[in-house]
XYZ file of C-alpha atoms in Angstrom:
375
model
C 0.000 0.000 0.000
C 1.426 3.382 -1.015
C 1.040 6.397 1.250
C -0.174 9.697 -0.148
C 2.155 12.701 -0.265
C 0.320 14.284 2.647
C 0.651 11.123 4.721
C 4.375 10.883 3.948
C 4.902 14.510 4.988
C 2.930 13.927 8.173
C 4.972 10.806 8.925
C 8.276 12.674 8.419
C 7.088 15.608 10.523
C 6.039 13.292 13.352
C 9.415 11.567 13.203
C 11.259 14.894 13.441
C 9.090 16.087 16.333
C 9.611 12.812 18.168
C 13.398 12.987 17.695
C 13.513 16.589 18.935
C 11.421 15.766 22.015
C 13.581 12.738 22.768
C 16.795 14.779 22.437
C 15.428 17.345 24.880
C 14.353 14.564 27.228
C 17.782 12.929 26.974
C 19.559 16.188 27.768
C 17.337 16.641 30.799
C 18.027 13.104 32.031
C 21.802 13.458 31.525
C 21.839 16.847 33.301
C 19.854 15.502 36.251
C 22.108 12.412 36.482
C 25.237 14.539 36.357
C 23.924 16.889 39.093
C 23.092 13.933 41.335
C 26.569 12.410 40.880
C 28.448 15.701 41.397
C 26.434 16.637 44.478
C 27.077 13.272 46.123
C 30.808 12.472 46.738
C 29.968 8.898 47.766
C 28.460 8.145 44.371
C 31.439 9.782 42.644
C 33.984 7.651 44.530
C 31.857 4.535 43.994
C 31.799 5.115 40.240
C 35.573 5.681 40.251
C 36.191 2.395 42.104
C 33.936 0.478 39.685
C 35.827 1.943 36.724
C 39.141 0.895 38.243
C 37.995 -2.649 39.053
C 36.276 -3.389 35.763
C 38.690 -4.034 32.915
C 37.630 -5.589 29.609
C 39.610 -7.686 27.133
C 43.252 -8.744 26.904
C 44.346 -5.097 26.846
C 42.657 -4.594 30.237
C 40.793 -1.554 28.916
C 38.805 0.360 31.463
C 35.036 0.706 31.104
C 33.692 3.886 29.546
C 32.511 6.763 31.654
C 29.034 6.500 33.114
C 27.915 9.430 30.912
C 28.644 7.435 27.751
C 26.832 4.409 29.129
C 23.749 6.506 29.877
C 23.910 8.158 26.444
C 24.236 4.775 24.663
C 21.299 3.391 26.661
C 19.185 6.462 25.879
C 20.049 6.258 22.153
C 18.846 2.628 22.040
C 15.594 3.604 23.764
C 15.202 6.609 21.441
C 15.579 4.463 18.308
C 12.973 2.015 19.598
C 10.525 4.831 20.510
C 10.905 6.508 17.090
C 10.432 3.180 15.290
C 7.383 2.320 17.419
C 5.772 5.747 16.881
C 6.312 5.727 13.119
C 5.137 2.125 12.765
C 2.038 2.889 14.857
C 1.261 5.911 12.686
C 1.868 3.892 9.498
C -0.570 1.187 10.672
C -3.090 3.908 11.475
C -2.818 5.203 7.908
C -3.267 1.636 6.617
C -6.441 1.206 8.660
C -7.736 4.565 7.402
C -7.227 3.366 3.821
C -9.004 0.081 4.604
C -11.914 1.967 6.221
C -12.092 4.230 3.169
C -12.297 1.166 0.909
C -15.038 -0.260 3.130
C -17.065 2.949 2.848
C -16.668 2.796 -0.932
C -17.922 -0.802 -1.047
C -20.767 0.031 1.366
C -21.986 2.723 -1.041
C -22.997 -0.044 -3.433
C -19.784 -0.780 -5.320
C -20.040 -4.524 -4.637
C -17.804 -5.391 -7.576
C -14.882 -3.613 -5.850
C -12.386 -5.412 -3.617
C -9.680 -4.030 -1.319
C -6.517 -4.295 -3.490
C -3.866 -3.843 -0.788
C -1.257 -6.478 0.012
C -0.068 -5.935 3.564
C 1.571 -7.979 6.283
C 0.331 -9.205 9.616
C -3.134 -8.635 11.042
C -4.023 -5.955 8.492
C -3.815 -8.507 5.676
C -6.069 -10.849 7.653
C -8.590 -8.011 7.917
C -8.410 -7.340 4.165
C -8.763 -11.029 3.297
C -11.730 -11.408 5.639
C -13.455 -8.293 4.271
C -13.001 -9.394 0.645
C -14.264 -12.880 1.499
C -17.268 -11.379 3.298
C -18.131 -9.200 0.302
C -17.757 -12.192 -2.042
C -20.067 -14.197 0.207
C -22.629 -11.382 0.345
C -22.592 -10.972 -3.439
C -22.925 -14.729 -3.909
C -25.861 -14.809 -1.490
C -27.542 -11.961 -3.380
C -26.991 -13.747 -6.696
C -28.388 -16.980 -5.247
C -31.397 -15.121 -3.902
C -32.035 -13.545 -7.304
C -31.735 -16.947 -8.966
C -34.190 -18.437 -6.460
C -36.657 -15.606 -7.069
C -36.251 -16.013 -10.822
C -36.696 -19.769 -10.453
C -39.902 -19.251 -8.462
C -41.245 -16.850 -11.089
C -40.430 -19.331 -13.855
C -42.049 -22.127 -11.862
C -45.269 -20.144 -11.413
C -45.283 -19.138 -15.092
C -44.700 -22.685 -16.345
C -47.198 -24.264 -13.964
C -49.810 -21.665 -14.854
C -49.273 -22.295 -18.550
C -49.316 -26.087 -18.252
C -52.416 -26.070 -16.045
C -54.261 -23.558 -18.173
C -53.971 -25.607 -21.363
C -55.811 -28.776 -20.160
C -58.112 -26.696 -17.956
C -59.208 -24.662 -20.978
C -60.006 -27.886 -22.819
C -61.939 -29.291 -19.850
C -64.009 -26.114 -19.487
C -64.549 -25.973 -23.258
C -65.847 -29.519 -23.637
C -67.928 -29.403 -20.474
C -69.300 -26.064 -21.688
C -70.459 -27.735 -24.901
C -72.346 -30.303 -22.844
C -73.705 -27.613 -20.486
C -75.026 -25.591 -23.469
C -76.405 -28.768 -25.080
C -74.234 -28.246 -28.148
C -74.083 -31.915 -29.073
C -75.922 -34.000 -31.609
C -75.931 -37.419 -30.020
C -74.917 -39.419 -26.993
C -71.714 -40.318 -28.817
C -70.778 -36.630 -28.854
C -71.378 -36.430 -25.100
C -69.155 -39.475 -24.509
C -66.478 -38.011 -26.759
C -66.522 -34.674 -24.924
C -66.503 -36.238 -21.471
C -63.700 -38.645 -22.440
C -61.570 -35.750 -23.668
C -62.276 -33.786 -20.488
C -61.396 -36.864 -18.437
C -58.042 -37.313 -20.216
C -57.224 -33.644 -19.736
C -58.124 -33.904 -16.043
C -55.734 -36.857 -15.685
C -53.042 -34.788 -17.386
C -53.630 -32.032 -14.818
C -53.487 -34.590 -12.011
C -50.157 -35.910 -13.295
C -48.750 -32.401 -13.440
C -49.890 -31.588 -9.897
C -48.429 -34.863 -8.568
C -45.117 -34.297 -10.358
C -45.018 -30.711 -9.149
C -45.673 -31.842 -5.579
C -42.932 -34.483 -5.804
C -40.483 -32.014 -7.346
C -41.030 -29.323 -4.696
C -40.781 -31.963 -1.966
C -37.364 -33.235 -3.074
C -36.146 -29.683 -3.765
C -36.797 -28.511 -0.217
C -33.689 -27.907 1.879
C -33.162 -30.828 4.219
C -35.706 -33.018 2.414
C -36.149 -36.218 4.462
C -34.459 -39.307 3.044
C -35.288 -42.694 4.569
C -31.960 -44.461 4.060
C -31.893 -48.234 4.494
C -30.120 -51.275 3.094
C -31.913 -52.494 -0.050
C -31.400 -55.181 -2.702
C -31.232 -53.342 -6.031
C -31.924 -56.545 -7.969
C -35.207 -57.065 -6.113
C -36.232 -53.425 -6.604
C -35.576 -53.537 -10.363
C -37.384 -56.866 -10.759
C -40.467 -55.385 -9.099
C -40.167 -52.337 -11.347
C -39.977 -54.338 -14.593
C -42.912 -56.495 -13.450
C -45.038 -53.374 -12.891
C -44.334 -52.185 -16.460
C -44.585 -55.608 -18.132
C -48.235 -55.262 -19.183
C -47.667 -51.842 -20.764
C -44.543 -53.154 -22.497
C -46.475 -56.056 -23.998
C -49.185 -53.665 -25.153
C -46.590 -51.545 -26.937
C -44.646 -54.518 -28.300
C -41.551 -53.675 -26.249
C -39.366 -56.124 -24.340
C -38.411 -54.826 -20.890
C -35.624 -56.600 -18.960
C -33.322 -55.986 -15.995
C -29.889 -57.404 -15.223
C -27.894 -56.872 -12.008
C -24.325 -57.884 -11.149
C -23.566 -59.114 -8.543
C -26.770 -60.685 -7.287
C -27.740 -59.576 -4.708
C -26.429 -56.033 -5.043
C -26.924 -54.287 -1.705
C -26.723 -50.514 -1.320
C -27.923 -47.818 1.052
C -30.768 -45.709 -0.345
C -34.345 -44.558 0.106
C -36.271 -47.374 -1.632
C -39.356 -45.251 -2.376
C -37.392 -42.383 -3.905
C -34.992 -44.665 -5.780
C -37.973 -46.558 -7.175
C -39.349 -43.215 -8.379
C -36.061 -42.529 -10.190
C -36.103 -45.698 -12.266
C -39.887 -45.567 -12.716
C -39.550 -42.083 -14.220
C -36.721 -43.209 -16.495
C -38.706 -46.218 -17.761
C -41.838 -44.063 -18.222
C -39.722 -41.567 -20.117
C -38.517 -44.360 -22.425
C -42.111 -45.467 -23.069
C -43.305 -41.939 -23.843
C -40.459 -40.666 -25.986
C -38.641 -43.752 -27.276
C -40.672 -43.944 -30.472
C -40.110 -47.175 -32.379
C -38.246 -48.852 -29.512
C -38.164 -52.650 -29.422
C -36.602 -52.969 -25.966
C -35.980 -51.210 -22.671
C -33.003 -52.596 -20.750
C -32.051 -51.850 -17.164
C -28.465 -52.864 -16.437
C -26.935 -52.396 -12.965
C -23.327 -53.199 -12.085
C -21.100 -52.569 -9.105
C -17.989 -50.507 -9.836
C -15.809 -50.374 -6.727
C -17.671 -48.363 -4.099
C -20.343 -47.238 -6.573
C -23.267 -48.670 -8.499
C -23.830 -47.759 -12.149
C -27.383 -48.264 -13.451
C -28.085 -47.808 -17.158
C -31.652 -47.528 -18.515
C -31.472 -47.928 -22.297
C -33.816 -48.135 -25.295
C -33.369 -48.271 -29.052
C -36.039 -45.703 -29.877
C -35.750 -42.324 -31.572
C -32.477 -40.657 -30.499
C -32.469 -37.433 -28.512
C -31.147 -34.405 -30.435
C -27.588 -33.527 -29.421
C -28.546 -29.939 -28.564
C -31.103 -31.222 -26.038
C -28.856 -33.617 -24.084
C -27.456 -30.969 -21.732
C -30.928 -29.564 -20.940
C -32.872 -32.766 -20.299
C -32.728 -32.508 -16.511
C -33.862 -28.889 -16.400
C -37.277 -28.241 -14.937
C -40.094 -28.131 -17.560
C -37.654 -28.734 -20.409
C -39.059 -30.743 -23.313
C -36.905 -31.890 -26.212
C -40.001 -31.735 -28.436
C -42.683 -29.648 -26.764
C -45.552 -30.614 -29.065
C -44.832 -34.344 -28.824
C -44.351 -34.118 -25.058
C -47.718 -32.492 -24.516
C -49.332 -35.059 -26.792
C -47.950 -37.852 -24.616
C -48.910 -36.088 -21.403
C -45.377 -35.133 -20.396
C -45.058 -32.518 -17.662
C -41.386 -31.711 -18.153
C -40.730 -32.520 -14.477
C -39.978 -36.255 -14.623
C -36.236 -35.970 -15.324
C -35.887 -32.961 -13.012
C -37.306 -35.153 -10.223
C -34.809 -37.883 -11.180
C -31.873 -35.498 -10.860
C -33.124 -34.081 -7.545
C -33.494 -37.539 -5.996
C -30.105 -38.678 -7.317
C -28.538 -35.515 -5.852
C -30.133 -36.351 -2.485
C -28.301 -39.693 -2.674
C -24.981 -37.952 -3.526
C -24.960 -39.512 -6.983
C -24.909 -38.340 -10.605
C -27.122 -38.839 -13.642
C -26.412 -38.192 -17.306
C -27.838 -39.041 -20.730
C -26.195 -40.461 -23.854
C -27.906 -40.872 -27.206
C -26.968 -42.002 -30.711
C -28.643 -43.725 -33.652
C -28.295 -47.151 -31.999
C -29.337 -46.480 -28.412
C -30.402 -43.863 -25.861
C -29.204 -44.400 -22.284
C -29.731 -42.680 -18.956
C -26.856 -43.516 -16.611
C -27.297 -43.195 -12.843
C -24.238 -43.523 -10.582
C -24.851 -44.011 -6.841
C -22.549 -44.693 -3.865
C -22.971 -48.052 -2.135
C -22.968 -46.323 1.259
C -24.447 -42.974 2.203
C -22.272 -40.727 4.369
C -24.282 -39.408 7.304
């Protein structure tokens, strides 16, 4: 940190004043000491005897006079006092500069940081202040992102609820106004309204599940489970739908049994969502395979299908809330855009990772989980 010209002049002036005051003080001390010695013959003779008895070195040199000893002692004290005063004043100037920087930051210049590189406690203060400002800015950015996320959530939910709700009101309005020609028209209108109501129900359930797993400190019921048993139950629950669609669904686990610590309900939701996603968007698929293998202290589970590949530009956005690779097709299949976001949230709760890979041959969602959860 460089001092200003005014501060340098003040520092020099204080040094000169201190030296002058010390010289005057030294002269007074020497004069008083000399008067005491000269007015007291006993002290004079005692000093003379000490000088005669004390000889230093091989040359047997006598000790200096007491005046020189006092002067040397006073000079040492003077140097220390001047150094201490100037150092104290210099530190005061440093703190004034730091306080000035703090006032500047407090005025709203949150992109500014204290640039000084000092030594000792002052540098600790600067480092702490800069870290505190960084933390405050990060907290403000996080808060803005949360607020933006909430606004987006409300906008997306409102849009996705309004679309089926408009259809429900429209078709029920036709029945209410008796704008139908036959009973078949009534059944058609009510069936459409019923399907739209189910779509709304799915959205509300997914939204509830998503907000639940997104909450800070969301409860996770960790226990020891057999992944092979869980996946067998999952494939059995989808077997009828797979047969209806002409798709073969299988699961394979190595080793058997494969035990890991997880929340069975939430983990079941993860793989259920991934299989449902394959059914909805894997157009033309002939199989859905779930392959789980232990890799050291982790478990890698791959849910694959040979349906229509996912566009490369969509891969990195699949796990974003309300993202749809093909919005029109997703709405036609009843997709809410929350299924994969729920998957990622649950996997994050289990300290794992999830990613997607897709090419012309196969599309895979790969979930990596630790065998043991750290509490």
